[in-house]
JSON list of C-alpha atoms in Angstrom, two decimals:
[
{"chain": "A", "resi": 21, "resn": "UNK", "atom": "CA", "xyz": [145.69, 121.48, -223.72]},
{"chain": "A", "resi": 22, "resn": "UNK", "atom": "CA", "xyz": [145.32, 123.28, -227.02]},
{"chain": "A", "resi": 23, "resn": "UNK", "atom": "CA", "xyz": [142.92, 126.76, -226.51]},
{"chain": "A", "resi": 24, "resn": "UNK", "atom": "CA", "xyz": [140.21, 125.56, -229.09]},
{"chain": "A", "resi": 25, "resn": "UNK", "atom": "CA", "xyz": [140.20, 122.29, -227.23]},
{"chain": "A", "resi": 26, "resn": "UNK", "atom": "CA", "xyz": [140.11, 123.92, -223.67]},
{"chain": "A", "resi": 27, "resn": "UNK", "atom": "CA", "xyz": [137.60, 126.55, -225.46]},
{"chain": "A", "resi": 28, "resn": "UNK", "atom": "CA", "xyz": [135.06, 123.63, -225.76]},
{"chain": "A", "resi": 29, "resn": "UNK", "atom": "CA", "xyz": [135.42, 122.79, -221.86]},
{"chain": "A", "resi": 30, "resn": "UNK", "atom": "CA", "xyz": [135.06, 126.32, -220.92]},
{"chain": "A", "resi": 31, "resn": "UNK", "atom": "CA", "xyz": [131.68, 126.29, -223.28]},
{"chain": "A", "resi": 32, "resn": "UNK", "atom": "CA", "xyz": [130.53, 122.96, -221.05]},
{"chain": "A", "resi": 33, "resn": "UNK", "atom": "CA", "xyz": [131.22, 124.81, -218.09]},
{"chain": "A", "resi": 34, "resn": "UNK", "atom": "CA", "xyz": [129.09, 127.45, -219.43]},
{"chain": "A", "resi": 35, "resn": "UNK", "atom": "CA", "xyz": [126.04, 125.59, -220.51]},
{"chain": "A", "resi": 36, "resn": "UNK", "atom": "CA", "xyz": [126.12, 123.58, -216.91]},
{"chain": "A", "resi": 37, "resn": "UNK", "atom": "CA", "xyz": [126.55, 126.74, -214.72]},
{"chain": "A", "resi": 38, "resn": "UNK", "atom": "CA", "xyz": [123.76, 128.62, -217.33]},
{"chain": "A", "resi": 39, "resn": "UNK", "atom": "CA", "xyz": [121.57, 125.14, -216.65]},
{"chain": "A", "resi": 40, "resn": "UNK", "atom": "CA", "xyz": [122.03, 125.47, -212.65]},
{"chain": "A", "resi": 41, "resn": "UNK", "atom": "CA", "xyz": [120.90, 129.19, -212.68]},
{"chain": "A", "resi": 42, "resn": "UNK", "atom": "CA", "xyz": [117.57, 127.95, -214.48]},
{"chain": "A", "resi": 43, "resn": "UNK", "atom": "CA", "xyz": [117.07, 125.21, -211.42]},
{"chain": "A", "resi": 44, "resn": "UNK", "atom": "CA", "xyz": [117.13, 128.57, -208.94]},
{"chain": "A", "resi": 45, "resn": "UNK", "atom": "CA", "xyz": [114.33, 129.74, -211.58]},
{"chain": "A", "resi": 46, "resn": "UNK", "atom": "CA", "xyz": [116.09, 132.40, -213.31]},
{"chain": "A", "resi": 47, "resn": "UNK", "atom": "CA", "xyz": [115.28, 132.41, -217.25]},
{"chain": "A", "resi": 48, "resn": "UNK", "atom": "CA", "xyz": [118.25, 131.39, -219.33]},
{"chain": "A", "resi": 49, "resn": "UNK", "atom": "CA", "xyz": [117.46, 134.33, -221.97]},
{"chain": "A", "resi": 50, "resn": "UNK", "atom": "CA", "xyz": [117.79, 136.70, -219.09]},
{"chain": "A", "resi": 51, "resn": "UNK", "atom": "CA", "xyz": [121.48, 135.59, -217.73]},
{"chain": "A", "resi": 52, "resn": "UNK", "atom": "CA", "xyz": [123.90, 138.05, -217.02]},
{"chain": "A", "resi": 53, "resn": "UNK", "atom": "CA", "xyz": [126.74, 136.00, -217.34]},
{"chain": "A", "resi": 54, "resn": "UNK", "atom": "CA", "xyz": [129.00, 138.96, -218.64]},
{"chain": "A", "resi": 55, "resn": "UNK", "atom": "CA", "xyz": [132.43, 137.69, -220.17]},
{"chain": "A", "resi": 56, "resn": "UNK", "atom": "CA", "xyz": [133.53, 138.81, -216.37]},
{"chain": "A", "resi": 57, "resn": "UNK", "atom": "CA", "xyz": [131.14, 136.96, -214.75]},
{"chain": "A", "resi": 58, "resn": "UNK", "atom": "CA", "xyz": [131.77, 133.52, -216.91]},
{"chain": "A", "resi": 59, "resn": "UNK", "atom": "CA", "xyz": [135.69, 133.85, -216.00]},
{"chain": "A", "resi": 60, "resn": "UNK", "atom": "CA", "xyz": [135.57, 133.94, -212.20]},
{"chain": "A", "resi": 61, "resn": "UNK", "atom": "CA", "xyz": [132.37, 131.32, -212.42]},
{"chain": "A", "resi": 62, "resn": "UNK", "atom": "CA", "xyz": [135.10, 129.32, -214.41]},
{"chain": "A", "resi": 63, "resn": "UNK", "atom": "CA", "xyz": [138.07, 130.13, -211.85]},
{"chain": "A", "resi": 64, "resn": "UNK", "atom": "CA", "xyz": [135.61, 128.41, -208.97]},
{"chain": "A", "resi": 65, "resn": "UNK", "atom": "CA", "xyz": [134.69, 125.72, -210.59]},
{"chain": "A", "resi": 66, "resn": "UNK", "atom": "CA", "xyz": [138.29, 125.41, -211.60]},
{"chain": "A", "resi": 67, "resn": "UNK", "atom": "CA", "xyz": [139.41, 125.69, -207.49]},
{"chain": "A", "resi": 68, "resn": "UNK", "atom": "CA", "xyz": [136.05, 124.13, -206.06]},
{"chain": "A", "resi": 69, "resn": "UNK", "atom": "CA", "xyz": [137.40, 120.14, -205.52]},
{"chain": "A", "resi": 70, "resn": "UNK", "atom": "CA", "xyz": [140.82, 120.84, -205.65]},
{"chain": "A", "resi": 71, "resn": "UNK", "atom": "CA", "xyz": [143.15, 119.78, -202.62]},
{"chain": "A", "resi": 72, "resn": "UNK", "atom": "CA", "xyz": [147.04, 120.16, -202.26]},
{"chain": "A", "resi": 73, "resn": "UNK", "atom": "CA", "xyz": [147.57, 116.10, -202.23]},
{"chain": "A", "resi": 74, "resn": "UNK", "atom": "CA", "xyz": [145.81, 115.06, -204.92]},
{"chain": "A", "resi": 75, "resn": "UNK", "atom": "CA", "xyz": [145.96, 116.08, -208.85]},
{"chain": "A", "resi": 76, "resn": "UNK", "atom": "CA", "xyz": [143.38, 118.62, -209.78]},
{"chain": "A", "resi": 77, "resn": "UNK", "atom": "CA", "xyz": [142.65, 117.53, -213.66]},
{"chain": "A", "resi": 78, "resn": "UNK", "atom": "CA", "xyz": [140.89, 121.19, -214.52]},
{"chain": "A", "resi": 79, "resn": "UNK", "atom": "CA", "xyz": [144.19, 123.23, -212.89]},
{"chain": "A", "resi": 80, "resn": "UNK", "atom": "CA", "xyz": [146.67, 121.27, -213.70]},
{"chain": "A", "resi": 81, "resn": "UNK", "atom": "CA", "xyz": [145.82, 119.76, -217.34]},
{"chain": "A", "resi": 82, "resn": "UNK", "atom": "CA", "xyz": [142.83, 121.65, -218.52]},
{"chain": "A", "resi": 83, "resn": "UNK", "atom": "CA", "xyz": [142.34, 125.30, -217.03]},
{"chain": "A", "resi": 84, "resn": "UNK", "atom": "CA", "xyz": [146.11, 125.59, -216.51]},
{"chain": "A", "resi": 85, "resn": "UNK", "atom": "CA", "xyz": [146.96, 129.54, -217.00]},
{"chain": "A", "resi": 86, "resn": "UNK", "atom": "CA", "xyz": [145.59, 131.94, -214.52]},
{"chain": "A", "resi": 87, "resn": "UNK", "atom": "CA", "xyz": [146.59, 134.86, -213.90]},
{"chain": "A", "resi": 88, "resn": "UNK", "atom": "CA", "xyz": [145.96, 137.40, -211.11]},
{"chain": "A", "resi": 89, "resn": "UNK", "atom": "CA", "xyz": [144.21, 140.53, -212.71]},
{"chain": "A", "resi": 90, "resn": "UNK", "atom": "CA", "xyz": [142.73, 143.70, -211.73]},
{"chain": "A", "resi": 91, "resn": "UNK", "atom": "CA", "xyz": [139.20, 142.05, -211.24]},
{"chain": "A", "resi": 92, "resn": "UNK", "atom": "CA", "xyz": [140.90, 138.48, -209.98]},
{"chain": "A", "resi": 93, "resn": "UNK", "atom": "CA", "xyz": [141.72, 135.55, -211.68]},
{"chain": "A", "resi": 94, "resn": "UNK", "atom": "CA", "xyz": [141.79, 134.84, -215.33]},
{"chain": "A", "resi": 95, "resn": "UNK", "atom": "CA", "xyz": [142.61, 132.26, -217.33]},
{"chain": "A", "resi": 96, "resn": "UNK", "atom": "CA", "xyz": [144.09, 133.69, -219.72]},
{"chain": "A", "resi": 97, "resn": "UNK", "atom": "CA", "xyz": [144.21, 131.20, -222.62]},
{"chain": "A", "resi": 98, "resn": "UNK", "atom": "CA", "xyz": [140.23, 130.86, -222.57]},
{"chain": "A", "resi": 99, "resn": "UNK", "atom": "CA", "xyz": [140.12, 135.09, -221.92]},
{"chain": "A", "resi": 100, "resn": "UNK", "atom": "CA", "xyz": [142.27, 135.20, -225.39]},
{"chain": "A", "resi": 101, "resn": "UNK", "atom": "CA", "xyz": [139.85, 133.03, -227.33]},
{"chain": "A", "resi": 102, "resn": "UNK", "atom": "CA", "xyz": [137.21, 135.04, -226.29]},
{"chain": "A", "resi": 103, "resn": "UNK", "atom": "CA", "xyz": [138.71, 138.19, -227.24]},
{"chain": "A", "resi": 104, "resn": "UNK", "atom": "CA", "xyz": [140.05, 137.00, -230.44]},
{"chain": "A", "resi": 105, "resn": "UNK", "atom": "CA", "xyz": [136.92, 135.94, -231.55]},
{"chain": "A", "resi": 106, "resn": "UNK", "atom": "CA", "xyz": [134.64, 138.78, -230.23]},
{"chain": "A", "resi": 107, "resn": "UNK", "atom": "CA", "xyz": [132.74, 136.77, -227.90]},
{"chain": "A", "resi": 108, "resn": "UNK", "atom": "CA", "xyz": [131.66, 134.54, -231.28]},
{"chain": "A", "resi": 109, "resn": "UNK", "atom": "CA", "xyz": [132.80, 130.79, -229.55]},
{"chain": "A", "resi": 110, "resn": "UNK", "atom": "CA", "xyz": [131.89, 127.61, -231.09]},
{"chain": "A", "resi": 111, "resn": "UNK", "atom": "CA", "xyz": [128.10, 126.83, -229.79]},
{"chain": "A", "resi": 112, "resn": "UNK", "atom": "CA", "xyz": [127.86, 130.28, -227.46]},
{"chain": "A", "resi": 113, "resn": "UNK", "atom": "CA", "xyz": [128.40, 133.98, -228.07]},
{"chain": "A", "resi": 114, "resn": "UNK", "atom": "CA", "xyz": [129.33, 136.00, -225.06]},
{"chain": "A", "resi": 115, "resn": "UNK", "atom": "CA", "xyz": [129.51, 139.87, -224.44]},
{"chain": "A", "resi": 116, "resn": "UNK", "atom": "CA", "xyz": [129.76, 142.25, -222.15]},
{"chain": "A", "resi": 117, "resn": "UNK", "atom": "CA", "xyz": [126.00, 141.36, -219.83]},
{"chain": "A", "resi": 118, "resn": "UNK", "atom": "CA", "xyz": [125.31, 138.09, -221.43]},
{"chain": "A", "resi": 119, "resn": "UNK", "atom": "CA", "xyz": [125.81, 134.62, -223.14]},
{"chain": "A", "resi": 120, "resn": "UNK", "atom": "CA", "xyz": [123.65, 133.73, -225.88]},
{"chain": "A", "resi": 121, "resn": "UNK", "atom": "CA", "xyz": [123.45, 130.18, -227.56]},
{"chain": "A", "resi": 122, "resn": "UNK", "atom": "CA", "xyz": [124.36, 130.33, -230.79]},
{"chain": "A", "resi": 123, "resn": "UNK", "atom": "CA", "xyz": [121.74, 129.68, -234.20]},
{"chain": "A", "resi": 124, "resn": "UNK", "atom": "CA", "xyz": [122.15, 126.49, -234.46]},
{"chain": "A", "resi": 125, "resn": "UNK", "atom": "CA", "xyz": [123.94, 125.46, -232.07]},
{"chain": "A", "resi": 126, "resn": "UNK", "atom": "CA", "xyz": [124.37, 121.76, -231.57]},
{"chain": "A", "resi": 127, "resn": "UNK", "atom": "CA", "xyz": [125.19, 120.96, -227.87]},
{"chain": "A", "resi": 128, "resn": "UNK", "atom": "CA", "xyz": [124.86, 117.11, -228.29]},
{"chain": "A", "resi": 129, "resn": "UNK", "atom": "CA", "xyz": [129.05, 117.68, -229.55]},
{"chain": "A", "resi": 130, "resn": "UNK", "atom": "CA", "xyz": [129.66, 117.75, -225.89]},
{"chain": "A", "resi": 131, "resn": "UNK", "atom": "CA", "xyz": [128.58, 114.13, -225.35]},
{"chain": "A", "resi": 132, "resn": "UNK", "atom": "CA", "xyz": [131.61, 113.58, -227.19]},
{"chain": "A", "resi": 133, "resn": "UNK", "atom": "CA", "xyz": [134.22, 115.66, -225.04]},
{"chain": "A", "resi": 134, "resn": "UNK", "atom": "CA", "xyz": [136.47, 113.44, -222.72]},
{"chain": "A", "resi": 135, "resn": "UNK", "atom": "CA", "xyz": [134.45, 111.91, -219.52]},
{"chain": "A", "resi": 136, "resn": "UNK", "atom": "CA", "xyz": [136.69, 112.32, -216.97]},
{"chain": "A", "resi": 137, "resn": "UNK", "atom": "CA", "xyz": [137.22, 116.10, -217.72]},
{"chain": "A", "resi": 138, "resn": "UNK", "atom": "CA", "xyz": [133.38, 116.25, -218.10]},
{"chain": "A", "resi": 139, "resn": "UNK", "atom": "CA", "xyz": [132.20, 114.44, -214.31]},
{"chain": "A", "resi": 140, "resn": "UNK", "atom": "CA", "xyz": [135.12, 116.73, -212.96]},
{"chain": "A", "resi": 141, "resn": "UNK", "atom": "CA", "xyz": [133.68, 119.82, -214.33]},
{"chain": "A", "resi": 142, "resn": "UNK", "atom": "CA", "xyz": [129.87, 117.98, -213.14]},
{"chain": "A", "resi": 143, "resn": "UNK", "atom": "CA", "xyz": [131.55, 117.39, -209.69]},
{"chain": "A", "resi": 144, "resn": "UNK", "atom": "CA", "xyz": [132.95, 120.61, -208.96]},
{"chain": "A", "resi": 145, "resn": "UNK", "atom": "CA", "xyz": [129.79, 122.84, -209.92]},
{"chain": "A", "resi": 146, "resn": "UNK", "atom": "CA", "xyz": [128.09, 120.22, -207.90]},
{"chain": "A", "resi": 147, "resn": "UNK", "atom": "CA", "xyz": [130.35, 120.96, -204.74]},
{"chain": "A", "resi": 148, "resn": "UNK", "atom": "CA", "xyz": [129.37, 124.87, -205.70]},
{"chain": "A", "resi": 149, "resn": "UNK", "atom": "CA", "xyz": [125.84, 124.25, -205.01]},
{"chain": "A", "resi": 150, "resn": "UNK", "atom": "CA", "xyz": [126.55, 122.86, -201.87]},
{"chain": "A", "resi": 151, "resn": "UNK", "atom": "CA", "xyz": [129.23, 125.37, -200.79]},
{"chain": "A", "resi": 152, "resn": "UNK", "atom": "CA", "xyz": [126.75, 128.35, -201.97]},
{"chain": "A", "resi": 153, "resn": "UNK", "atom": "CA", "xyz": [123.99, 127.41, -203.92]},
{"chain": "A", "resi": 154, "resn": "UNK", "atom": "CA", "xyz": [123.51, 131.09, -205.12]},
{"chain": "A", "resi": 155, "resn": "UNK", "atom": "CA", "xyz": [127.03, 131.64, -206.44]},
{"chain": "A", "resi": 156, "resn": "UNK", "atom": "CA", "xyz": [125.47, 131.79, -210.12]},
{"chain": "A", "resi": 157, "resn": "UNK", "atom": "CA", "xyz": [123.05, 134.51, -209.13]},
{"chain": "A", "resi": 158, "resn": "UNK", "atom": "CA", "xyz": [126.00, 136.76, -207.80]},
{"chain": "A", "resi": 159, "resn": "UNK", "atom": "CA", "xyz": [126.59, 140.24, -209.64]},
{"chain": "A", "resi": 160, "resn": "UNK", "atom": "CA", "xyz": [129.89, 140.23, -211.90]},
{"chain": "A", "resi": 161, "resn": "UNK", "atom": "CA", "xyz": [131.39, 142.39, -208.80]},
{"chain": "A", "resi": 162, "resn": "UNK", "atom": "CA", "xyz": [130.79, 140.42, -206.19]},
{"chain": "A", "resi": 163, "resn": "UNK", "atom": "CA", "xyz": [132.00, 137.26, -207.79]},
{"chain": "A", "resi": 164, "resn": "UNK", "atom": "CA", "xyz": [135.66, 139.92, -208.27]},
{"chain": "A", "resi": 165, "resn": "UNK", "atom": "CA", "xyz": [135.17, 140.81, -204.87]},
{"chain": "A", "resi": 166, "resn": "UNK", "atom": "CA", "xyz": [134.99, 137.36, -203.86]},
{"chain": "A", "resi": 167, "resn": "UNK", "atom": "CA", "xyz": [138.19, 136.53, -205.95]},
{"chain": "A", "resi": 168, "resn": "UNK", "atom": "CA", "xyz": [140.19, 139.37, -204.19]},
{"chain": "A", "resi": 169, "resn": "UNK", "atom": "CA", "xyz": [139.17, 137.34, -201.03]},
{"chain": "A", "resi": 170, "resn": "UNK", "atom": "CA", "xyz": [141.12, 134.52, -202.12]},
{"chain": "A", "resi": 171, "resn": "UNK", "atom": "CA", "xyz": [145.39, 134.12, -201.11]},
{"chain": "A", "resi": 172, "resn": "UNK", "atom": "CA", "xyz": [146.40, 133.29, -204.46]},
{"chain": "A", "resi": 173, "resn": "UNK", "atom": "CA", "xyz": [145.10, 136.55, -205.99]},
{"chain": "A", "resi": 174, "resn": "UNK", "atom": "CA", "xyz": [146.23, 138.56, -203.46]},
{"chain": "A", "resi": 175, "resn": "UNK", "atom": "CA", "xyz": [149.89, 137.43, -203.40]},
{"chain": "A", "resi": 176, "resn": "UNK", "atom": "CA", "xyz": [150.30, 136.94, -207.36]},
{"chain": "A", "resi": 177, "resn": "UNK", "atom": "CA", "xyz": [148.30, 140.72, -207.40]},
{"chain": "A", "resi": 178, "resn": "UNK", "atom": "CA", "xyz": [150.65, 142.42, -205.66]},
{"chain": "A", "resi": 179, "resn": "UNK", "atom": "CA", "xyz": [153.85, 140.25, -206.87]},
{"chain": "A", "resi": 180, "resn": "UNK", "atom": "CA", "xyz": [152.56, 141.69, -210.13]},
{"chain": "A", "resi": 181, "resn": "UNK", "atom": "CA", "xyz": [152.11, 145.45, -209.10]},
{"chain": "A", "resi": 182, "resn": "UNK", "atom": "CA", "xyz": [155.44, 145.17, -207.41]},
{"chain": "A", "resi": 183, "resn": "UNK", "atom": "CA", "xyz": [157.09, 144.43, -210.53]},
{"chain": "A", "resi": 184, "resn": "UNK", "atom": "CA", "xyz": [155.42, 146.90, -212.46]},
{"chain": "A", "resi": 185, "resn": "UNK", "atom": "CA", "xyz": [152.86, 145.16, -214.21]},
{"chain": "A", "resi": 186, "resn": "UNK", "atom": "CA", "xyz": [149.05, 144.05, -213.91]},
{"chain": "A", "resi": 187, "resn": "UNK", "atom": "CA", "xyz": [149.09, 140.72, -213.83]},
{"chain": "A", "resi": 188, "resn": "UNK", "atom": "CA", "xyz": [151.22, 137.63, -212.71]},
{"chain": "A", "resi": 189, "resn": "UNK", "atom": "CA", "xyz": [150.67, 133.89, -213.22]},
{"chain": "A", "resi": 190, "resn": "UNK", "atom": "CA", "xyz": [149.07, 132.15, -210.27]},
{"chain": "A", "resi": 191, "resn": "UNK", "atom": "CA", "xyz": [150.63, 128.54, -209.35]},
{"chain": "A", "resi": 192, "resn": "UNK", "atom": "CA", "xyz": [148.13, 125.90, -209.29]},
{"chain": "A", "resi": 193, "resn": "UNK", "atom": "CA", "xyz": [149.59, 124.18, -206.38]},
{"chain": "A", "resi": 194, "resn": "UNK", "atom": "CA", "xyz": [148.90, 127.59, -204.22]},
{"chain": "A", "resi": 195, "resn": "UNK", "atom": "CA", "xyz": [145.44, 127.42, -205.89]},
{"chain": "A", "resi": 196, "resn": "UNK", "atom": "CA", "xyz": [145.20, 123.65, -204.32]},
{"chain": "A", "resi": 197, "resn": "UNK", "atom": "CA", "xyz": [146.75, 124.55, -201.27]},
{"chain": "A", "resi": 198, "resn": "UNK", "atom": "CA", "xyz": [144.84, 128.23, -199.69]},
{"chain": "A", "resi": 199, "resn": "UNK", "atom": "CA", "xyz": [141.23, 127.99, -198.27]},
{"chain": "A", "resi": 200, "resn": "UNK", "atom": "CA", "xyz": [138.10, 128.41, -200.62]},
{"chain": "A", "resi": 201, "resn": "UNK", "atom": "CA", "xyz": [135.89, 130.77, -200.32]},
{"chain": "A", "resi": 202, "resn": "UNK", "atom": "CA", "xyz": [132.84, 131.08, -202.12]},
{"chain": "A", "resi": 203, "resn": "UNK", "atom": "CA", "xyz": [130.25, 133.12, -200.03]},
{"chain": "A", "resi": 204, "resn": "UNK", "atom": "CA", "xyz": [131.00, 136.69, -199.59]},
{"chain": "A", "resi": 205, "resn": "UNK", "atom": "CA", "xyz": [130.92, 137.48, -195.78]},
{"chain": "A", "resi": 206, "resn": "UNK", "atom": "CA", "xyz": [129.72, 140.80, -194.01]},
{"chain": "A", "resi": 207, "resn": "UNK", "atom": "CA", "xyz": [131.73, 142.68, -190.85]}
]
């Protein structure tokens, strides 16, 4: 998928995960979904309904290039557009604490974006809620910390540092294949 295309499912993503931390209350004007934040958000919803036997449209044909990073996983294409165009995207604007919807800002162009990409998107923050209904209202560093839980990160993480480097793409199948995690637990 082309990044301004993928850019607009990434922006769905956003205004769905922004519209479930207003149903735990929170105030949409007051979100602190940081550029860091939005990316691992986007890597679980991404992960949340995938399984090893069966295709996973968002890894395999829409979120397709993550990467394990310093703070976890990226995708890499959608982290590009963002920094390419200073956080300015095509309904949102997103920064360093927040996202913002743009002036303007005409959301009914994502009744036009593809169905099936849409309910899978739907479906997996829906699975979310279920698995950890207060993943949205988790800090930036927990959601990393979270992340670093995760097999895929930690492999591709160190097959990166091993190499030299900081970062190493992630292959969806492992993605589809390790256990998901998305509560942080105590020892």
């Amino acid at each position: 998928m082309q990044s301004q295309e993928k850019l607009l499912y990434f922006e769905y993503t956003i205004k769905s995960l922004i519209n479930w931390y207003a149903e735990l209350g929170c105030r949409e004007e007051e979100n602190n979904f940081s550029v860091l934040k939005s990316l691992k958000l986007l890597f679980f919803v991404s992960a949340a309904n995938s399984e090893p036997s069966k295709k996973s449209l968002l890894l395999e044909d829409v979120f397709d290039e993550f990467f394990a990073l310093p703070y976890g996983h990226v995708e890499s294409s959608v982290y590009k557009e963002i920094k390419n165009q200073n956080g300015a995207l095509n309904y949102y604007h997103i920064n360093n604490s927040k996202v913002s919807l743009l002036e303007n800002a005409d959301l009914a162009v994502f009744e036009g974006l593809a169905p099936e990409i849409t309910n899978e998107i739907d479906a997996s923050i829906g699975y979310l809620k279920e698995a950890n209904k207060f993943l949205v209202k988790m800090s930036p560093f927990d959601l990393v910390n979270l992340s670093h839980a995760w097999y895929s990160w930690q492999k591709y993480y160190k097959i990166a540092k091993d190499s030299g480097g900081l970062s190493s793409k992630i292959p969806f199948s492992i993605i589809k294949a390790e256990d998901k995690l998305f509560k942080l637990t105590t020892f």
